[in-house]
Amino acid sequence: MKYMGSKRAMLKNGLGELLKEEALSASRIVDLFSGSASVSWFSATRFDIPVEAYDLQSYAVVMAQSVISRDQPVSIENVEKIWIDRSRASLRKMNGWKESIHLEGKEKKISSWKKSAEKLCSSGIGSKSSIIFNRYGGHYFSPTQALAFDSLLRNLPEDEVLRSVCLSATIVAASQCSASPGHTAQPFKATKTAAPFLLEAWSRDPFFYVTQAVKKIAPLHAKKIGKACVKDSNEVARNLLENDLVFVDPPYSGVHYSRFYHVLETIARGQCGQVSGIGRYPPSEERPNSAYSKRGTSRDAIEDLLKSLSDCGCTVILTFPKGECSNGLAGEDLEELANNFFNVSRRVVKTRFSTLGGNDITRSARKTSDELILVLKK
């Protein structure tokens, strides 16, 4: 999925080996700021100890939970029959489907198509339960795409395990279909430069992407069942145990992730208040708020976290960009703070970060950067 600080590349570039080495003497792995769940999935599927994942945002917890909360694979065929096929069938009965298909059947001059799509999705033709169509149709998704995601959400299986896998796959598919640069930033406009990207994104089939996501997620499972919770990581850190191996990858953006990931949060929660602005943002009270994304509080937040982890006697693996980030912190600041509480060993690796809006044509979508990996021991 599109994600700002994904650890997928770093897991192949030294981080995976460090986790494997330190997990040998751990009784549990705790993934604070679990995000896209790359580290949680990696650890749960490889190590014979439970993984616990925590994040402020619901979609991150859904992602982690879909793998770490079960110790058996899920049948892909069952998911397709119980969920995907049923969602396809019910889609054609949904309010607004005929009008959406008719609109897409017209000549696609993107500027007029987008304008008509926005008008259709805001007309009230969709049912009250069609939250994606009503909130994001004509913006992040075409009308038919939005209805497809609504149908997938309406038909989620009742079985808790299957539901978790299916909801996670929906989040991944929505990320990949979103008509936005980077990872669910503000949607593309129908301008001369952005229109081709909008048209290409609106041409993606949600059912194809959700099927691909299921094929990846369903076979994965934990060696030992763990858990995932929406919770503040600093609170979690105060109650950990000496034999815990804690992975810490704190936010480094000065703009809280909810600005870019609110579409995925809506999918995970299955609800959303009225939206506004170009980015279709929900009310401020519905957005998680992190001290790590504010220059005035980010340093205090990480210092409090490190002190708590030290007091508990945990071993910690911490990753952070080496240079200064938009929240005012740099990896070298975190290393300096960590030295007050731990014995610290370090390495620097090359990784790639999202540029929050790059398209690889006028601006690179991801850039190479140095990242610190710190191992902190009492």
Short mmCIF file of N, CA and C in Angstrom, two decimals, residues 111-205:
data_model
loop_
_atom_site.label_atom_id
_atom_site.label_comp_id
_atom_site.label_asym_id
_atom_site.label_seq_id
_atom_site.Cartn_x
_atom_site.Cartn_y
_atom_site.Cartn_z
N SER A 111 -12.11 16.75 -17.60
CA SER A 111 -12.57 17.90 -16.82
C SER A 111 -14.08 17.87 -16.63
N SER A 112 -14.81 17.56 -17.70
CA SER A 112 -16.28 17.50 -17.58
C SER A 112 -16.71 16.25 -16.82
N TRP A 113 -15.97 15.14 -16.99
CA TRP A 113 -16.29 13.92 -16.26
C TRP A 113 -16.15 14.14 -14.76
N LYS A 114 -15.07 14.77 -14.36
CA LYS A 114 -14.86 15.01 -12.94
C LYS A 114 -15.95 15.92 -12.37
N LYS A 115 -16.27 16.98 -13.10
CA LYS A 115 -17.30 17.91 -12.62
C LYS A 115 -18.65 17.19 -12.48
N SER A 116 -19.00 16.38 -13.48
CA SER A 116 -20.27 15.64 -13.42
C SER A 116 -20.24 14.59 -12.31
N ALA A 117 -19.07 13.98 -12.10
CA ALA A 117 -18.94 12.96 -11.05
C ALA A 117 -19.13 13.58 -9.67
N GLU A 118 -18.52 14.73 -9.45
CA GLU A 118 -18.69 15.42 -8.17
C GLU A 118 -20.16 15.75 -7.93
N LYS A 119 -20.83 16.23 -8.99
CA LYS A 119 -22.23 16.61 -8.88
C LYS A 119 -23.10 15.40 -8.56
N LEU A 120 -22.83 14.27 -9.23
CA LEU A 120 -23.61 13.06 -9.01
C LEU A 120 -23.47 12.56 -7.57
N CYS A 121 -22.22 12.51 -7.10
CA CYS A 121 -21.97 11.94 -5.78
C CYS A 121 -22.46 12.83 -4.64
N SER A 122 -22.64 14.11 -4.91
CA SER A 122 -23.14 15.03 -3.88
C SER A 122 -24.63 15.30 -4.03
N SER A 123 -25.28 14.59 -4.95
CA SER A 123 -26.70 14.86 -5.26
C SER A 123 -27.66 14.23 -4.26
N GLY A 124 -27.15 13.32 -3.43
CA GLY A 124 -28.03 12.62 -2.49
C GLY A 124 -28.61 11.36 -3.05
N ILE A 125 -28.16 10.97 -4.25
CA ILE A 125 -28.71 9.76 -4.88
C ILE A 125 -28.23 8.49 -4.18
N GLY A 126 -27.07 8.55 -3.59
CA GLY A 126 -26.56 7.39 -2.88
C GLY A 126 -27.27 7.20 -1.54
N SER A 127 -27.33 5.98 -1.06
CA SER A 127 -27.97 5.72 0.23
C SER A 127 -27.10 6.28 1.36
N LYS A 128 -27.69 6.43 2.54
CA LYS A 128 -26.96 6.99 3.67
C LYS A 128 -25.76 6.13 4.06
N SER A 129 -25.84 4.85 3.80
CA SER A 129 -24.74 3.95 4.17
C SER A 129 -23.60 3.94 3.15
N SER A 130 -23.79 4.65 2.03
CA SER A 130 -22.73 4.70 1.01
C SER A 130 -21.74 5.82 1.34
N ILE A 131 -20.95 5.60 2.40
CA ILE A 131 -20.10 6.68 2.90
C ILE A 131 -18.97 7.03 1.93
N ILE A 132 -18.45 6.07 1.21
CA ILE A 132 -17.35 6.36 0.28
C ILE A 132 -17.89 7.14 -0.93
N PHE A 133 -19.02 6.72 -1.44
CA PHE A 133 -19.66 7.43 -2.56
C PHE A 133 -20.00 8.86 -2.17
N ASN A 134 -20.63 9.02 -1.00
CA ASN A 134 -21.08 10.35 -0.58
C ASN A 134 -19.94 11.27 -0.17
N ARG A 135 -18.88 10.72 0.43
CA ARG A 135 -17.79 11.56 0.95
C ARG A 135 -16.67 11.77 -0.07
N TYR A 136 -16.32 10.71 -0.80
CA TYR A 136 -15.11 10.77 -1.62
C TYR A 136 -15.32 10.52 -3.11
N GLY A 137 -16.55 10.15 -3.51
CA GLY A 137 -16.84 9.95 -4.93
C GLY A 137 -16.71 11.24 -5.71
N GLY A 138 -16.08 11.17 -6.87
CA GLY A 138 -15.82 12.36 -7.68
C GLY A 138 -14.57 13.10 -7.24
N HIS A 139 -13.90 12.57 -6.24
CA HIS A 139 -12.66 13.18 -5.72
C HIS A 139 -11.54 12.13 -5.72
N TYR A 140 -11.46 11.34 -4.65
CA TYR A 140 -10.43 10.29 -4.61
C TYR A 140 -10.78 9.11 -5.51
N PHE A 141 -12.07 8.89 -5.73
CA PHE A 141 -12.52 7.75 -6.52
C PHE A 141 -13.59 8.19 -7.51
N SER A 142 -13.68 7.48 -8.64
CA SER A 142 -14.79 7.70 -9.56
C SER A 142 -16.07 7.21 -8.88
N PRO A 143 -17.24 7.60 -9.38
CA PRO A 143 -18.49 7.12 -8.76
C PRO A 143 -18.59 5.60 -8.70
N THR A 144 -18.21 4.92 -9.77
CA THR A 144 -18.31 3.45 -9.73
C THR A 144 -17.30 2.84 -8.77
N GLN A 145 -16.11 3.40 -8.71
CA GLN A 145 -15.12 2.92 -7.75
C GLN A 145 -15.63 3.10 -6.32
N ALA A 146 -16.17 4.27 -6.04
CA ALA A 146 -16.65 4.56 -4.70
C ALA A 146 -17.76 3.60 -4.29
N LEU A 147 -18.68 3.32 -5.21
CA LEU A 147 -19.75 2.36 -4.91
C LEU A 147 -19.20 0.96 -4.72
N ALA A 148 -18.15 0.62 -5.47
CA ALA A 148 -17.53 -0.70 -5.30
C ALA A 148 -16.97 -0.84 -3.88
N PHE A 149 -16.30 0.19 -3.39
CA PHE A 149 -15.78 0.12 -2.03
C PHE A 149 -16.91 0.09 -1.00
N ASP A 150 -17.98 0.82 -1.25
CA ASP A 150 -19.13 0.74 -0.35
C ASP A 150 -19.73 -0.66 -0.32
N SER A 151 -19.81 -1.29 -1.48
CA SER A 151 -20.35 -2.65 -1.54
C SER A 151 -19.44 -3.63 -0.80
N LEU A 152 -18.14 -3.46 -0.95
CA LEU A 152 -17.19 -4.32 -0.24
C LEU A 152 -17.34 -4.16 1.28
N LEU A 153 -17.54 -2.94 1.73
CA LEU A 153 -17.71 -2.70 3.16
C LEU A 153 -19.04 -3.26 3.67
N ARG A 154 -20.10 -3.12 2.88
CA ARG A 154 -21.42 -3.62 3.30
C ARG A 154 -21.43 -5.13 3.43
N ASN A 155 -20.62 -5.80 2.63
CA ASN A 155 -20.66 -7.26 2.57
C ASN A 155 -19.52 -7.93 3.32
N LEU A 156 -18.86 -7.22 4.20
CA LEU A 156 -17.80 -7.82 5.00
C LEU A 156 -18.36 -9.02 5.76
N PRO A 157 -17.63 -10.12 5.81
CA PRO A 157 -18.11 -11.32 6.52
C PRO A 157 -18.32 -11.05 8.00
N GLU A 158 -19.23 -11.79 8.61
CA GLU A 158 -19.46 -11.67 10.05
C GLU A 158 -18.37 -12.35 10.85
N ASP A 159 -17.81 -13.43 10.31
CA ASP A 159 -16.73 -14.11 11.00
C ASP A 159 -15.57 -13.14 11.25
N GLU A 160 -15.12 -13.06 12.50
CA GLU A 160 -14.15 -12.05 12.90
C GLU A 160 -12.82 -12.17 12.14
N VAL A 161 -12.35 -13.39 11.94
CA VAL A 161 -11.08 -13.60 11.26
C VAL A 161 -11.18 -13.19 9.79
N LEU A 162 -12.23 -13.68 9.11
CA LEU A 162 -12.42 -13.34 7.71
C LEU A 162 -12.63 -11.84 7.53
N ARG A 163 -13.40 -11.25 8.43
CA ARG A 163 -13.69 -9.82 8.35
C ARG A 163 -12.39 -9.01 8.44
N SER A 164 -11.50 -9.41 9.33
CA SER A 164 -10.25 -8.69 9.50
C SER A 164 -9.41 -8.72 8.22
N VAL A 165 -9.33 -9.89 7.60
CA VAL A 165 -8.56 -10.02 6.35
C VAL A 165 -9.21 -9.18 5.25
N CYS A 166 -10.53 -9.24 5.14
CA CYS A 166 -11.23 -8.53 4.07
C CYS A 166 -11.14 -7.02 4.25
N LEU A 167 -11.26 -6.55 5.47
CA LEU A 167 -11.18 -5.12 5.72
C LEU A 167 -9.77 -4.61 5.44
N SER A 168 -8.77 -5.38 5.82
CA SER A 168 -7.39 -5.01 5.52
C SER A 168 -7.16 -4.94 4.01
N ALA A 169 -7.70 -5.90 3.28
CA ALA A 169 -7.56 -5.90 1.82
C ALA A 169 -8.26 -4.70 1.19
N THR A 170 -9.39 -4.28 1.78
CA THR A 170 -10.09 -3.10 1.28
C THR A 170 -9.26 -1.84 1.47
N ILE A 171 -8.60 -1.73 2.62
CA ILE A 171 -7.74 -0.59 2.89
C ILE A 171 -6.59 -0.54 1.90
N VAL A 172 -5.97 -1.68 1.65
CA VAL A 172 -4.86 -1.73 0.68
C VAL A 172 -5.35 -1.33 -0.71
N ALA A 173 -6.47 -1.88 -1.14
CA ALA A 173 -7.00 -1.58 -2.47
C ALA A 173 -7.37 -0.11 -2.62
N ALA A 174 -7.96 0.46 -1.58
CA ALA A 174 -8.32 1.88 -1.63
C ALA A 174 -7.08 2.75 -1.74
N SER A 175 -6.03 2.38 -1.04
CA SER A 175 -4.77 3.11 -1.14
C SER A 175 -4.23 3.07 -2.56
N GLN A 176 -4.33 1.91 -3.19
CA GLN A 176 -3.77 1.75 -4.53
C GLN A 176 -4.64 2.38 -5.62
N CYS A 177 -5.92 2.51 -5.37
CA CYS A 177 -6.83 3.10 -6.36
C CYS A 177 -7.00 4.60 -6.19
N SER A 178 -6.60 5.14 -5.06
CA SER A 178 -6.83 6.54 -4.76
C SER A 178 -6.23 7.47 -5.81
N ALA A 179 -7.04 8.40 -6.30
CA ALA A 179 -6.58 9.36 -7.31
C ALA A 179 -5.88 10.53 -6.62
N SER A 180 -4.72 10.24 -6.08
CA SER A 180 -3.97 11.25 -5.34
C SER A 180 -2.49 10.95 -5.42
N PRO A 181 -1.67 11.97 -5.35
CA PRO A 181 -0.22 11.75 -5.32
C PRO A 181 0.18 11.23 -3.96
N GLY A 182 1.33 10.60 -3.89
CA GLY A 182 1.79 10.12 -2.59
C GLY A 182 0.81 9.11 -2.03
N HIS A 183 0.40 9.29 -0.79
CA HIS A 183 -0.46 8.32 -0.12
C HIS A 183 -1.69 9.02 0.42
N THR A 184 -2.70 9.07 -0.40
CA THR A 184 -3.99 9.65 -0.04
C THR A 184 -3.83 11.09 0.42
N ALA A 185 -2.98 11.86 -0.27
CA ALA A 185 -2.94 13.30 -0.07
C ALA A 185 -4.14 13.89 -0.81
N GLN A 186 -4.19 15.20 -0.98
CA GLN A 186 -5.34 15.80 -1.65
C GLN A 186 -5.51 15.22 -3.05
N PRO A 187 -6.75 15.01 -3.48
CA PRO A 187 -6.99 14.34 -4.77
C PRO A 187 -6.52 15.19 -5.96
N PHE A 188 -6.20 14.48 -7.05
CA PHE A 188 -5.80 15.16 -8.28
C PHE A 188 -6.93 16.06 -8.78
N LYS A 189 -6.54 17.18 -9.34
CA LYS A 189 -7.49 18.04 -10.02
C LYS A 189 -7.45 17.72 -11.51
N ALA A 190 -8.46 18.19 -12.25
CA ALA A 190 -8.54 17.91 -13.69
C ALA A 190 -7.78 18.97 -14.48
N THR A 191 -6.56 19.28 -14.05
CA THR A 191 -5.73 20.24 -14.76
C THR A 191 -4.98 19.54 -15.89
N LYS A 192 -4.33 20.33 -16.72
CA LYS A 192 -3.61 19.77 -17.86
C LYS A 192 -2.55 18.78 -17.42
N THR A 193 -1.83 19.10 -16.35
CA THR A 193 -0.74 18.21 -15.89
C THR A 193 -1.26 17.04 -15.07
N ALA A 194 -2.30 17.26 -14.27
CA ALA A 194 -2.76 16.21 -13.37
C ALA A 194 -3.84 15.32 -13.97
N ALA A 195 -4.52 15.80 -15.01
CA ALA A 195 -5.64 15.05 -15.59
C ALA A 195 -5.28 13.62 -16.01
N PRO A 196 -4.12 13.39 -16.65
CA PRO A 196 -3.79 12.01 -17.03
C PRO A 196 -3.69 11.07 -15.84
N PHE A 197 -3.18 11.59 -14.71
CA PHE A 197 -3.05 10.77 -13.52
C PHE A 197 -4.42 10.48 -12.91
N LEU A 198 -5.29 11.47 -12.96
CA LEU A 198 -6.66 11.29 -12.47
C LEU A 198 -7.38 10.25 -13.31
N LEU A 199 -7.27 10.35 -14.61
CA LEU A 199 -7.94 9.41 -15.52
C LEU A 199 -7.43 7.99 -15.30
N GLU A 200 -6.12 7.86 -15.15
CA GLU A 200 -5.54 6.52 -14.95
C GLU A 200 -6.02 5.92 -13.64
N ALA A 201 -6.03 6.73 -12.57
CA ALA A 201 -6.46 6.23 -11.26
C ALA A 201 -7.93 5.83 -11.29
N TRP A 202 -8.77 6.63 -11.93
CA TRP A 202 -10.19 6.33 -11.98
C TRP A 202 -10.50 5.12 -12.89
N SER A 203 -9.52 4.67 -13.64
CA SER A 203 -9.72 3.51 -14.51
C SER A 203 -9.37 2.20 -13.81
N ARG A 204 -8.85 2.27 -12.59
CA ARG A 204 -8.46 1.06 -11.86
C ARG A 204 -9.69 0.36 -11.30
N ASP A 205 -9.66 -0.96 -11.35
CA ASP A 205 -10.78 -1.78 -10.89
C ASP A 205 -10.57 -2.15 -9.42
#
